[in-house]
JSON list of C-alpha atoms in Angstrom, two decimals:
[
{"chain": "A", "resi": 28, "resn": "MET", "atom": "CA", "xyz": [16.65, -2.74, -98.17]},
{"chain": "A", "resi": 29, "resn": "THR", "atom": "CA", "xyz": [12.99, -2.22, -98.28]},
{"chain": "A", "resi": 30, "resn": "ILE", "atom": "CA", "xyz": [10.57, -1.10, -95.50]},
{"chain": "A", "resi": 31, "resn": "ILE", "atom": "CA", "xyz": [9.70, -4.40, -94.86]},
{"chain": "A", "resi": 32, "resn": "ASP", "atom": "CA", "xyz": [13.38, -5.43, -94.22]},
{"chain": "A", "resi": 33, "resn": "ASP", "atom": "CA", "xyz": [13.68, -2.63, -92.08]},
{"chain": "A", "resi": 34, "resn": "ARG", "atom": "CA", "xyz": [10.58, -3.65, -90.00]},
{"chain": "A", "resi": 35, "resn": "LYS", "atom": "CA", "xyz": [11.77, -7.20, -89.87]},
{"chain": "A", "resi": 36, "resn": "ALA", "atom": "CA", "xyz": [15.09, -6.03, -88.36]},
{"chain": "A", "resi": 37, "resn": "ALA", "atom": "CA", "xyz": [13.54, -3.83, -85.81]},
{"chain": "A", "resi": 38, "resn": "LEU", "atom": "CA", "xyz": [11.21, -6.55, -84.58]},
{"chain": "A", "resi": 39, "resn": "LEU", "atom": "CA", "xyz": [13.93, -8.98, -84.25]},
{"chain": "A", "resi": 40, "resn": "ALA", "atom": "CA", "xyz": [16.06, -6.55, -82.48]},
{"chain": "A", "resi": 41, "resn": "ARG", "atom": "CA", "xyz": [13.33, -5.78, -80.03]},
{"chain": "A", "resi": 42, "resn": "VAL", "atom": "CA", "xyz": [12.60, -9.70, -79.52]},
{"chain": "A", "resi": 43, "resn": "ARG", "atom": "CA", "xyz": [16.41, -9.87, -78.84]},
{"chain": "A", "resi": 44, "resn": "ASP", "atom": "CA", "xyz": [16.59, -6.99, -76.27]},
{"chain": "A", "resi": 45, "resn": "TYR", "atom": "CA", "xyz": [13.06, -7.48, -74.65]},
{"chain": "A", "resi": 46, "resn": "GLY", "atom": "CA", "xyz": [11.77, -10.63, -75.66]},
{"chain": "A", "resi": 47, "resn": "GLY", "atom": "CA", "xyz": [12.98, -13.13, -73.05]},
{"chain": "A", "resi": 48, "resn": "PRO", "atom": "CA", "xyz": [11.61, -16.36, -73.81]},
{"chain": "A", "resi": 49, "resn": "LEU", "atom": "CA", "xyz": [10.40, -15.56, -77.09]},
{"chain": "A", "resi": 50, "resn": "ASN", "atom": "CA", "xyz": [14.00, -15.85, -78.04]},
{"chain": "A", "resi": 51, "resn": "GLU", "atom": "CA", "xyz": [13.55, -19.55, -77.76]},
{"chain": "A", "resi": 52, "resn": "LEU", "atom": "CA", "xyz": [13.24, -20.85, -81.09]},
{"chain": "A", "resi": 53, "resn": "PRO", "atom": "CA", "xyz": [10.15, -22.94, -80.76]},
{"chain": "A", "resi": 54, "resn": "VAL", "atom": "CA", "xyz": [8.27, -19.88, -79.15]},
{"chain": "A", "resi": 55, "resn": "LEU", "atom": "CA", "xyz": [9.76, -17.55, -81.73]},
{"chain": "A", "resi": 56, "resn": "ALA", "atom": "CA", "xyz": [8.29, -19.33, -84.62]},
{"chain": "A", "resi": 57, "resn": "GLN", "atom": "CA", "xyz": [5.00, -19.17, -83.20]},
{"chain": "A", "resi": 58, "resn": "PHE", "atom": "CA", "xyz": [5.34, -15.52, -82.09]},
{"chain": "A", "resi": 59, "resn": "LEU", "atom": "CA", "xyz": [6.21, -14.80, -85.67]},
{"chain": "A", "resi": 60, "resn": "ALA", "atom": "CA", "xyz": [3.50, -16.55, -87.25]},
{"chain": "A", "resi": 61, "resn": "GLN", "atom": "CA", "xyz": [1.00, -14.49, -85.36]},
{"chain": "A", "resi": 62, "resn": "VAL", "atom": "CA", "xyz": [2.61, -11.16, -85.95]},
{"chain": "A", "resi": 63, "resn": "MET", "atom": "CA", "xyz": [3.18, -11.72, -89.40]},
{"chain": "A", "resi": 64, "resn": "HIS", "atom": "CA", "xyz": [-0.30, -12.44, -90.04]},
{"chain": "A", "resi": 65, "resn": "GLU", "atom": "CA", "xyz": [-1.78, -9.87, -88.06]},
{"chain": "A", "resi": 66, "resn": "SER", "atom": "CA", "xyz": [0.56, -7.24, -89.72]},
{"chain": "A", "resi": 67, "resn": "GLY", "atom": "CA", "xyz": [0.07, -8.53, -93.36]},
{"chain": "A", "resi": 68, "resn": "GLY", "atom": "CA", "xyz": [3.66, -9.57, -93.60]},
{"chain": "A", "resi": 69, "resn": "LEU", "atom": "CA", "xyz": [4.61, -6.25, -91.61]},
{"chain": "A", "resi": 70, "resn": "ARG", "atom": "CA", "xyz": [2.79, -4.02, -94.38]},
{"chain": "A", "resi": 71, "resn": "TYR", "atom": "CA", "xyz": [0.84, -2.53, -91.65]},
{"chain": "A", "resi": 72, "resn": "VAL", "atom": "CA", "xyz": [2.16, -1.31, -88.37]},
{"chain": "A", "resi": 73, "resn": "ARG", "atom": "CA", "xyz": [-1.06, 0.99, -87.95]},
{"chain": "A", "resi": 74, "resn": "GLU", "atom": "CA", "xyz": [-4.81, 0.39, -88.36]},
{"chain": "A", "resi": 75, "resn": "ILE", "atom": "CA", "xyz": [-6.05, 1.87, -91.67]},
{"chain": "A", "resi": 76, "resn": "TRP", "atom": "CA", "xyz": [-8.43, 4.53, -90.54]},
{"chain": "A", "resi": 77, "resn": "GLY", "atom": "CA", "xyz": [-11.69, 5.33, -92.49]},
{"chain": "A", "resi": 78, "resn": "PRO", "atom": "CA", "xyz": [-13.17, 5.97, -89.98]},
{"chain": "A", "resi": 79, "resn": "THR", "atom": "CA", "xyz": [-15.16, 2.94, -90.37]},
{"chain": "A", "resi": 80, "resn": "ALA", "atom": "CA", "xyz": [-18.56, 2.38, -88.47]},
{"chain": "A", "resi": 81, "resn": "ALA", "atom": "CA", "xyz": [-16.50, 0.09, -85.94]},
{"chain": "A", "resi": 82, "resn": "GLN", "atom": "CA", "xyz": [-13.71, 2.74, -85.45]},
{"chain": "A", "resi": 83, "resn": "LYS", "atom": "CA", "xyz": [-16.36, 5.62, -84.72]},
{"chain": "A", "resi": 84, "resn": "ARG", "atom": "CA", "xyz": [-17.26, 3.19, -81.63]},
{"chain": "A", "resi": 85, "resn": "TYR", "atom": "CA", "xyz": [-13.81, 3.50, -80.40]},
{"chain": "A", "resi": 86, "resn": "GLU", "atom": "CA", "xyz": [-14.70, 7.17, -79.24]},
{"chain": "A", "resi": 87, "resn": "GLY", "atom": "CA", "xyz": [-16.00, 7.13, -75.78]},
{"chain": "A", "resi": 88, "resn": "ARG", "atom": "CA", "xyz": [-15.35, 3.53, -75.11]},
{"chain": "A", "resi": 89, "resn": "LYS", "atom": "CA", "xyz": [-14.74, 3.41, -71.25]},
{"chain": "A", "resi": 90, "resn": "ASP", "atom": "CA", "xyz": [-13.66, -0.14, -71.33]},
{"chain": "A", "resi": 91, "resn": "LEU", "atom": "CA", "xyz": [-10.42, 1.14, -73.68]},
{"chain": "A", "resi": 92, "resn": "GLY", "atom": "CA", "xyz": [-10.02, 3.89, -71.46]},
{"chain": "A", "resi": 93, "resn": "ASN", "atom": "CA", "xyz": [-10.98, 6.14, -74.40]},
{"chain": "A", "resi": 94, "resn": "VAL", "atom": "CA", "xyz": [-12.76, 9.13, -72.09]},
{"chain": "A", "resi": 95, "resn": "LYS", "atom": "CA", "xyz": [-11.32, 12.34, -73.64]},
{"chain": "A", "resi": 96, "resn": "ALA", "atom": "CA", "xyz": [-12.40, 13.69, -77.12]},
{"chain": "A", "resi": 97, "resn": "GLY", "atom": "CA", "xyz": [-10.62, 12.28, -79.94]},
{"chain": "A", "resi": 98, "resn": "ASP", "atom": "CA", "xyz": [-9.22, 9.44, -77.94]},
{"chain": "A", "resi": 99, "resn": "GLY", "atom": "CA", "xyz": [-10.71, 6.77, -80.43]},
{"chain": "A", "resi": 100, "resn": "LYS", "atom": "CA", "xyz": [-8.81, 7.94, -83.44]},
{"chain": "A", "resi": 101, "resn": "ARG", "atom": "CA", "xyz": [-5.27, 8.88, -81.07]},
{"chain": "A", "resi": 102, "resn": "TYR", "atom": "CA", "xyz": [-5.13, 5.47, -79.40]},
{"chain": "A", "resi": 103, "resn": "MET", "atom": "CA", "xyz": [-5.93, 3.49, -82.98]},
{"chain": "A", "resi": 104, "resn": "GLY", "atom": "CA", "xyz": [-4.53, -0.01, -83.34]},
{"chain": "A", "resi": 105, "resn": "ARG", "atom": "CA", "xyz": [-0.68, 0.13, -83.50]},
{"chain": "A", "resi": 106, "resn": "ASP", "atom": "CA", "xyz": [2.03, -1.93, -83.73]},
{"chain": "A", "resi": 107, "resn": "VAL", "atom": "CA", "xyz": [2.80, -5.53, -85.34]},
{"chain": "A", "resi": 108, "resn": "LEU", "atom": "CA", "xyz": [-0.07, -7.02, -83.25]},
{"chain": "A", "resi": 109, "resn": "GLN", "atom": "CA", "xyz": [-2.14, -4.06, -82.56]},
{"chain": "A", "resi": 110, "resn": "ILE", "atom": "CA", "xyz": [-2.63, -2.13, -79.35]},
{"chain": "A", "resi": 111, "resn": "THR", "atom": "CA", "xyz": [-5.71, -0.37, -79.31]},
{"chain": "A", "resi": 112, "resn": "GLY", "atom": "CA", "xyz": [-7.18, 2.11, -76.78]},
{"chain": "A", "resi": 113, "resn": "ARG", "atom": "CA", "xyz": [-5.74, 4.59, -74.00]},
{"chain": "A", "resi": 114, "resn": "THR", "atom": "CA", "xyz": [-5.88, 1.86, -71.18]},
{"chain": "A", "resi": 115, "resn": "ASN", "atom": "CA", "xyz": [-3.69, -0.46, -73.39]},
{"chain": "A", "resi": 116, "resn": "TYR", "atom": "CA", "xyz": [-1.34, 2.08, -74.31]},
{"chain": "A", "resi": 117, "resn": "ARG", "atom": "CA", "xyz": [-1.19, 3.04, -70.43]},
{"chain": "A", "resi": 118, "resn": "ALA", "atom": "CA", "xyz": [-0.35, -0.51, -69.23]},
{"chain": "A", "resi": 119, "resn": "LEU", "atom": "CA", "xyz": [2.24, -1.02, -72.04]},
{"chain": "A", "resi": 120, "resn": "THR", "atom": "CA", "xyz": [4.05, 2.07, -70.78]},
{"chain": "A", "resi": 121, "resn": "ALA", "atom": "CA", "xyz": [3.82, 0.94, -67.35]},
{"chain": "A", "resi": 122, "resn": "TRP", "atom": "CA", "xyz": [4.98, -2.44, -68.03]},
{"chain": "A", "resi": 123, "resn": "VAL", "atom": "CA", "xyz": [8.19, -1.21, -70.31]},
{"chain": "A", "resi": 124, "resn": "GLN", "atom": "CA", "xyz": [9.20, 1.32, -67.62]},
{"chain": "A", "resi": 125, "resn": "LYS", "atom": "CA", "xyz": [8.91, -0.89, -64.67]},
{"chain": "A", "resi": 126, "resn": "THR", "atom": "CA", "xyz": [10.49, -4.06, -66.40]},
{"chain": "A", "resi": 127, "resn": "PHE", "atom": "CA", "xyz": [13.33, -2.31, -68.48]},
{"chain": "A", "resi": 128, "resn": "GLY", "atom": "CA", "xyz": [13.47, 1.13, -67.03]},
{"chain": "A", "resi": 129, "resn": "ALA", "atom": "CA", "xyz": [12.66, 2.56, -70.34]},
{"chain": "A", "resi": 130, "resn": "LYS", "atom": "CA", "xyz": [12.07, 6.26, -70.54]},
{"chain": "A", "resi": 131, "resn": "VAL", "atom": "CA", "xyz": [9.30, 6.02, -72.86]},
{"chain": "A", "resi": 132, "resn": "ASP", "atom": "CA", "xyz": [5.40, 7.01, -72.59]},
{"chain": "A", "resi": 133, "resn": "PHE", "atom": "CA", "xyz": [3.29, 5.52, -75.16]},
{"chain": "A", "resi": 134, "resn": "GLU", "atom": "CA", "xyz": [0.27, 7.27, -73.70]},
{"chain": "A", "resi": 135, "resn": "ALA", "atom": "CA", "xyz": [1.59, 10.67, -74.43]},
{"chain": "A", "resi": 136, "resn": "THR", "atom": "CA", "xyz": [3.23, 9.60, -77.80]},
{"chain": "A", "resi": 137, "resn": "PRO", "atom": "CA", "xyz": [0.92, 6.84, -79.33]},
{"chain": "A", "resi": 138, "resn": "GLU", "atom": "CA", "xyz": [2.76, 7.10, -82.63]},
{"chain": "A", "resi": 139, "resn": "ALA", "atom": "CA", "xyz": [6.17, 5.87, -80.91]},
{"chain": "A", "resi": 140, "resn": "LEU", "atom": "CA", "xyz": [4.59, 2.34, -81.45]},
{"chain": "A", "resi": 141, "resn": "GLU", "atom": "CA", "xyz": [5.05, 2.79, -85.05]},
{"chain": "A", "resi": 142, "resn": "SER", "atom": "CA", "xyz": [8.75, 3.90, -84.84]},
{"chain": "A", "resi": 143, "resn": "ALA", "atom": "CA", "xyz": [11.61, 1.51, -85.67]},
{"chain": "A", "resi": 144, "resn": "GLU", "atom": "CA", "xyz": [12.85, 2.25, -82.13]},
{"chain": "A", "resi": 145, "resn": "TRP", "atom": "CA", "xyz": [9.98, 0.55, -80.71]},
{"chain": "A", "resi": 146, "resn": "LEU", "atom": "CA", "xyz": [8.32, -1.51, -83.21]},
{"chain": "A", "resi": 147, "resn": "GLY", "atom": "CA", "xyz": [7.27, -4.83, -81.78]},
{"chain": "A", "resi": 148, "resn": "ILE", "atom": "CA", "xyz": [7.23, -3.79, -78.23]},
{"chain": "A", "resi": 149, "resn": "GLY", "atom": "CA", "xyz": [3.25, -4.01, -77.90]},
{"chain": "A", "resi": 150, "resn": "ALA", "atom": "CA", "xyz": [3.39, -7.62, -79.28]},
{"chain": "A", "resi": 151, "resn": "ILE", "atom": "CA", "xyz": [5.91, -8.80, -76.79]},
{"chain": "A", "resi": 152, "resn": "TRP", "atom": "CA", "xyz": [4.06, -7.14, -73.92]},
{"chain": "A", "resi": 153, "resn": "TYR", "atom": "CA", "xyz": [1.01, -8.98, -75.04]},
{"chain": "A", "resi": 154, "resn": "PHE", "atom": "CA", "xyz": [2.81, -12.31, -74.90]},
{"chain": "A", "resi": 155, "resn": "LEU", "atom": "CA", "xyz": [4.72, -11.86, -71.93]},
{"chain": "A", "resi": 156, "resn": "ALA", "atom": "CA", "xyz": [2.39, -9.66, -69.76]},
{"chain": "A", "resi": 157, "resn": "ALA", "atom": "CA", "xyz": [-1.34, -9.27, -71.08]},
{"chain": "A", "resi": 158, "resn": "ARG", "atom": "CA", "xyz": [-1.85, -13.02, -72.05]},
{"chain": "A", "resi": 159, "resn": "LYS", "atom": "CA", "xyz": [0.70, -14.75, -69.79]},
{"chain": "A", "resi": 160, "resn": "ASP", "atom": "CA", "xyz": [-0.44, -18.24, -70.86]},
{"chain": "A", "resi": 161, "resn": "LEU", "atom": "CA", "xyz": [0.77, -17.65, -74.50]},
{"chain": "A", "resi": 162, "resn": "ILE", "atom": "CA", "xyz": [4.44, -18.62, -73.71]},
{"chain": "A", "resi": 163, "resn": "LYS", "atom": "CA", "xyz": [3.09, -22.03, -72.39]},
{"chain": "A", "resi": 164, "resn": "TYR", "atom": "CA", "xyz": [1.04, -22.96, -75.62]},
{"chain": "A", "resi": 165, "resn": "CYS", "atom": "CA", "xyz": [3.95, -21.61, -77.67]},
{"chain": "A", "resi": 166, "resn": "ARG", "atom": "CA", "xyz": [6.10, -23.95, -76.10]},
{"chain": "A", "resi": 167, "resn": "ASP", "atom": "CA", "xyz": [3.74, -26.69, -76.26]},
{"chain": "A", "resi": 168, "resn": "GLY", "atom": "CA", "xyz": [3.62, -26.07, -80.14]},
{"chain": "A", "resi": 169, "resn": "ASN", "atom": "CA", "xyz": [-0.16, -25.52, -79.71]},
{"chain": "A", "resi": 170, "resn": "ILE", "atom": "CA", "xyz": [-0.65, -23.02, -82.39]},
{"chain": "A", "resi": 171, "resn": "GLU", "atom": "CA", "xyz": [-4.38, -23.42, -82.32]},
{"chain": "A", "resi": 172, "resn": "MET", "atom": "CA", "xyz": [-4.52, -22.00, -78.73]},
{"chain": "A", "resi": 173, "resn": "VAL", "atom": "CA", "xyz": [-1.96, -19.37, -79.50]},
{"chain": "A", "resi": 174, "resn": "THR", "atom": "CA", "xyz": [-4.26, -18.30, -82.24]},
{"chain": "A", "resi": 175, "resn": "ARG", "atom": "CA", "xyz": [-7.18, -18.32, -79.99]},
{"chain": "A", "resi": 176, "resn": "ARG", "atom": "CA", "xyz": [-5.52, -16.19, -77.54]},
{"chain": "A", "resi": 177, "resn": "VAL", "atom": "CA", "xyz": [-4.45, -13.68, -80.08]},
{"chain": "A", "resi": 178, "resn": "ASN", "atom": "CA", "xyz": [-7.50, -13.57, -82.31]},
{"chain": "A", "resi": 179, "resn": "GLY", "atom": "CA", "xyz": [-10.40, -14.81, -79.98]},
{"chain": "A", "resi": 180, "resn": "GLY", "atom": "CA", "xyz": [-11.15, -17.24, -82.51]},
{"chain": "A", "resi": 181, "resn": "LEU", "atom": "CA", "xyz": [-9.50, -18.87, -85.61]},
{"chain": "A", "resi": 182, "resn": "ASN", "atom": "CA", "xyz": [-9.58, -16.23, -88.16]},
{"chain": "A", "resi": 183, "resn": "GLY", "atom": "CA", "xyz": [-6.96, -16.46, -90.78]},
{"chain": "A", "resi": 184, "resn": "TYR", "atom": "CA", "xyz": [-5.81, -19.73, -89.13]},
{"chain": "A", "resi": 185, "resn": "GLN", "atom": "CA", "xyz": [-4.64, -21.29, -92.47]},
{"chain": "A", "resi": 186, "resn": "ASP", "atom": "CA", "xyz": [-2.58, -18.12, -93.29]},
{"chain": "A", "resi": 187, "resn": "ARG", "atom": "CA", "xyz": [-1.14, -18.43, -89.66]},
{"chain": "A", "resi": 188, "resn": "LEU", "atom": "CA", "xyz": [-0.04, -21.99, -90.38]},
{"chain": "A", "resi": 189, "resn": "LYS", "atom": "CA", "xyz": [1.52, -20.77, -93.46]},
{"chain": "A", "resi": 190, "resn": "TRP", "atom": "CA", "xyz": [3.50, -18.19, -91.65]},
{"chain": "A", "resi": 191, "resn": "TYR", "atom": "CA", "xyz": [4.44, -20.86, -89.10]},
{"chain": "A", "resi": 192, "resn": "ASP", "atom": "CA", "xyz": [5.78, -23.07, -91.45]},
{"chain": "A", "resi": 193, "resn": "SER", "atom": "CA", "xyz": [7.81, -20.30, -93.32]},
{"chain": "A", "resi": 194, "resn": "SER", "atom": "CA", "xyz": [9.28, -18.88, -90.04]},
{"chain": "A", "resi": 195, "resn": "ALA", "atom": "CA", "xyz": [10.19, -22.49, -88.76]},
{"chain": "A", "resi": 196, "resn": "LEU", "atom": "CA", "xyz": [12.03, -23.66, -91.87]},
{"chain": "A", "resi": 197, "resn": "LYS", "atom": "CA", "xyz": [13.85, -20.44, -91.87]},
{"chain": "A", "resi": 198, "resn": "LEU", "atom": "CA", "xyz": [15.03, -20.63, -88.42]},
{"chain": "A", "resi": 199, "resn": "LEU", "atom": "CA", "xyz": [15.93, -24.17, -88.98]},
{"chain": "A", "resi": 200, "resn": "GLY", "atom": "CA", "xyz": [17.87, -23.29, -92.31]},
{"chain": "A", "resi": 201, "resn": "PHE", "atom": "CA", "xyz": [15.64, -25.01, -94.64]},
{"chain": "A", "resi": 202, "resn": "ASP", "atom": "CA", "xyz": [14.23, -23.65, -98.15]},
{"chain": "A", "resi": 203, "resn": "ASP", "atom": "CA", "xyz": [11.29, -25.55, -98.34]},
{"chain": "A", "resi": 204, "resn": "VAL", "atom": "CA", "xyz": [8.93, -28.34, -96.65]},
{"chain": "A", "resi": 205, "resn": "ARG", "atom": "CA", "xyz": [10.26, -31.07, -98.65]},
{"chain": "A", "resi": 206, "resn": "ALA", "atom": "CA", "xyz": [13.87, -30.80, -97.57]},
{"chain": "A", "resi": 207, "resn": "PHE", "atom": "CA", "xyz": [12.85, -30.75, -94.01]},
{"chain": "A", "resi": 208, "resn": "GLN", "atom": "CA", "xyz": [10.83, -33.58, -94.36]},
{"chain": "A", "resi": 209, "resn": "LYS", "atom": "CA", "xyz": [13.71, -35.68, -95.95]},
{"chain": "A", "resi": 210, "resn": "SER", "atom": "CA", "xyz": [16.12, -34.59, -93.23]},
{"chain": "A", "resi": 211, "resn": "ALA", "atom": "CA", "xyz": [13.35, -35.81, -90.71]},
{"chain": "A", "resi": 212, "resn": "GLY", "atom": "CA", "xyz": [12.71, -38.92, -92.06]},
{"chain": "A", "resi": 213, "resn": "LEU", "atom": "CA", "xyz": [8.98, -38.14, -93.08]},
{"chain": "A", "resi": 214, "resn": "VAL", "atom": "CA", "xyz": [7.05, -38.86, -96.05]},
{"chain": "A", "resi": 215, "resn": "THR", "atom": "CA", "xyz": [8.51, -36.54, -98.52]},
{"chain": "A", "resi": 216, "resn": "ASP", "atom": "CA", "xyz": [5.10, -34.88, -99.95]},
{"chain": "A", "resi": 217, "resn": "GLY", "atom": "CA", "xyz": [5.82, -30.99, -99.52]},
{"chain": "A", "resi": 218, "resn": "ILE", "atom": "CA", "xyz": [2.74, -30.92, -97.36]},
{"chain": "A", "resi": 219, "resn": "SER", "atom": "CA", "xyz": [2.99, -29.36, -93.85]},
{"chain": "A", "resi": 220, "resn": "GLY", "atom": "CA", "xyz": [0.20, -31.19, -91.95]},
{"chain": "A", "resi": 221, "resn": "PRO", "atom": "CA", "xyz": [0.18, -32.10, -88.08]},
{"chain": "A", "resi": 222, "resn": "LYS", "atom": "CA", "xyz": [3.21, -34.58, -88.15]},
{"chain": "A", "resi": 223, "resn": "THR", "atom": "CA", "xyz": [5.34, -32.12, -90.11]},
{"chain": "A", "resi": 224, "resn": "ARG", "atom": "CA", "xyz": [4.64, -29.37, -87.78]},
{"chain": "A", "resi": 225, "resn": "ALA", "atom": "CA", "xyz": [5.12, -31.62, -84.88]},
{"chain": "A", "resi": 226, "resn": "ALA", "atom": "CA", "xyz": [8.50, -32.59, -86.26]},
{"chain": "A", "resi": 227, "resn": "LEU", "atom": "CA", "xyz": [9.19, -28.75, -86.90]},
{"chain": "A", "resi": 228, "resn": "HIS", "atom": "CA", "xyz": [8.50, -27.93, -83.44]},
{"chain": "A", "resi": 229, "resn": "GLU", "atom": "CA", "xyz": [10.67, -30.82, -81.96]},
{"chain": "A", "resi": 230, "resn": "ALA", "atom": "CA", "xyz": [13.73, -29.98, -84.09]},
{"chain": "A", "resi": 231, "resn": "LEU", "atom": "CA", "xyz": [13.31, -26.13, -83.18]},
{"chain": "A", "resi": 232, "resn": "GLY", "atom": "CA", "xyz": [13.71, -27.22, -79.52]},
{"chain": "A", "resi": 233, "resn": "LYS", "atom": "CA", "xyz": [17.08, -28.94, -80.38]},
{"chain": "A", "resi": 234, "resn": "VAL", "atom": "CA", "xyz": [18.79, -25.96, -81.85]}
]
């Protein structure tokens, strides 16, 4: 088992236990596409700290709740979909405590978001509570709008599409696009375009 395997197992366990609608396969494929892109295939669960000029500006940012000296670094981006700033760590804590009765305080122990015990909970909170319309877009198979809500634009969109294809195919038990296309009665060209992705989405909903 590699560290990536361990993180993948931890993430899926978190989705199973806390993800609710994220366990619906059409939703899960969309969720995985985003978190796999944002985390570099689960290689990064914490913001790489320079600090860069942008990171230095975290300090004193009232909109992030960084009101104490050192908050900028202390509440750097963590988890597979990065949670940044004291305010977000506090909001995540309140949600986990209220929704699941969990005795954890991410504001007091921000490093817990990197741990195997809690890895993925920030991304789950983002999809279920911080951006509640994400589940609808996932259920609609609207990966463009899912990306816009996660990213604020379409940065890395092609990579997110590749991760979606990979996740959907694995969830459906196919080794590659051609095998799925043949099974679905599509043109077997090995290219995952809009028709193939729509078919993947439909197939996931039938499992």
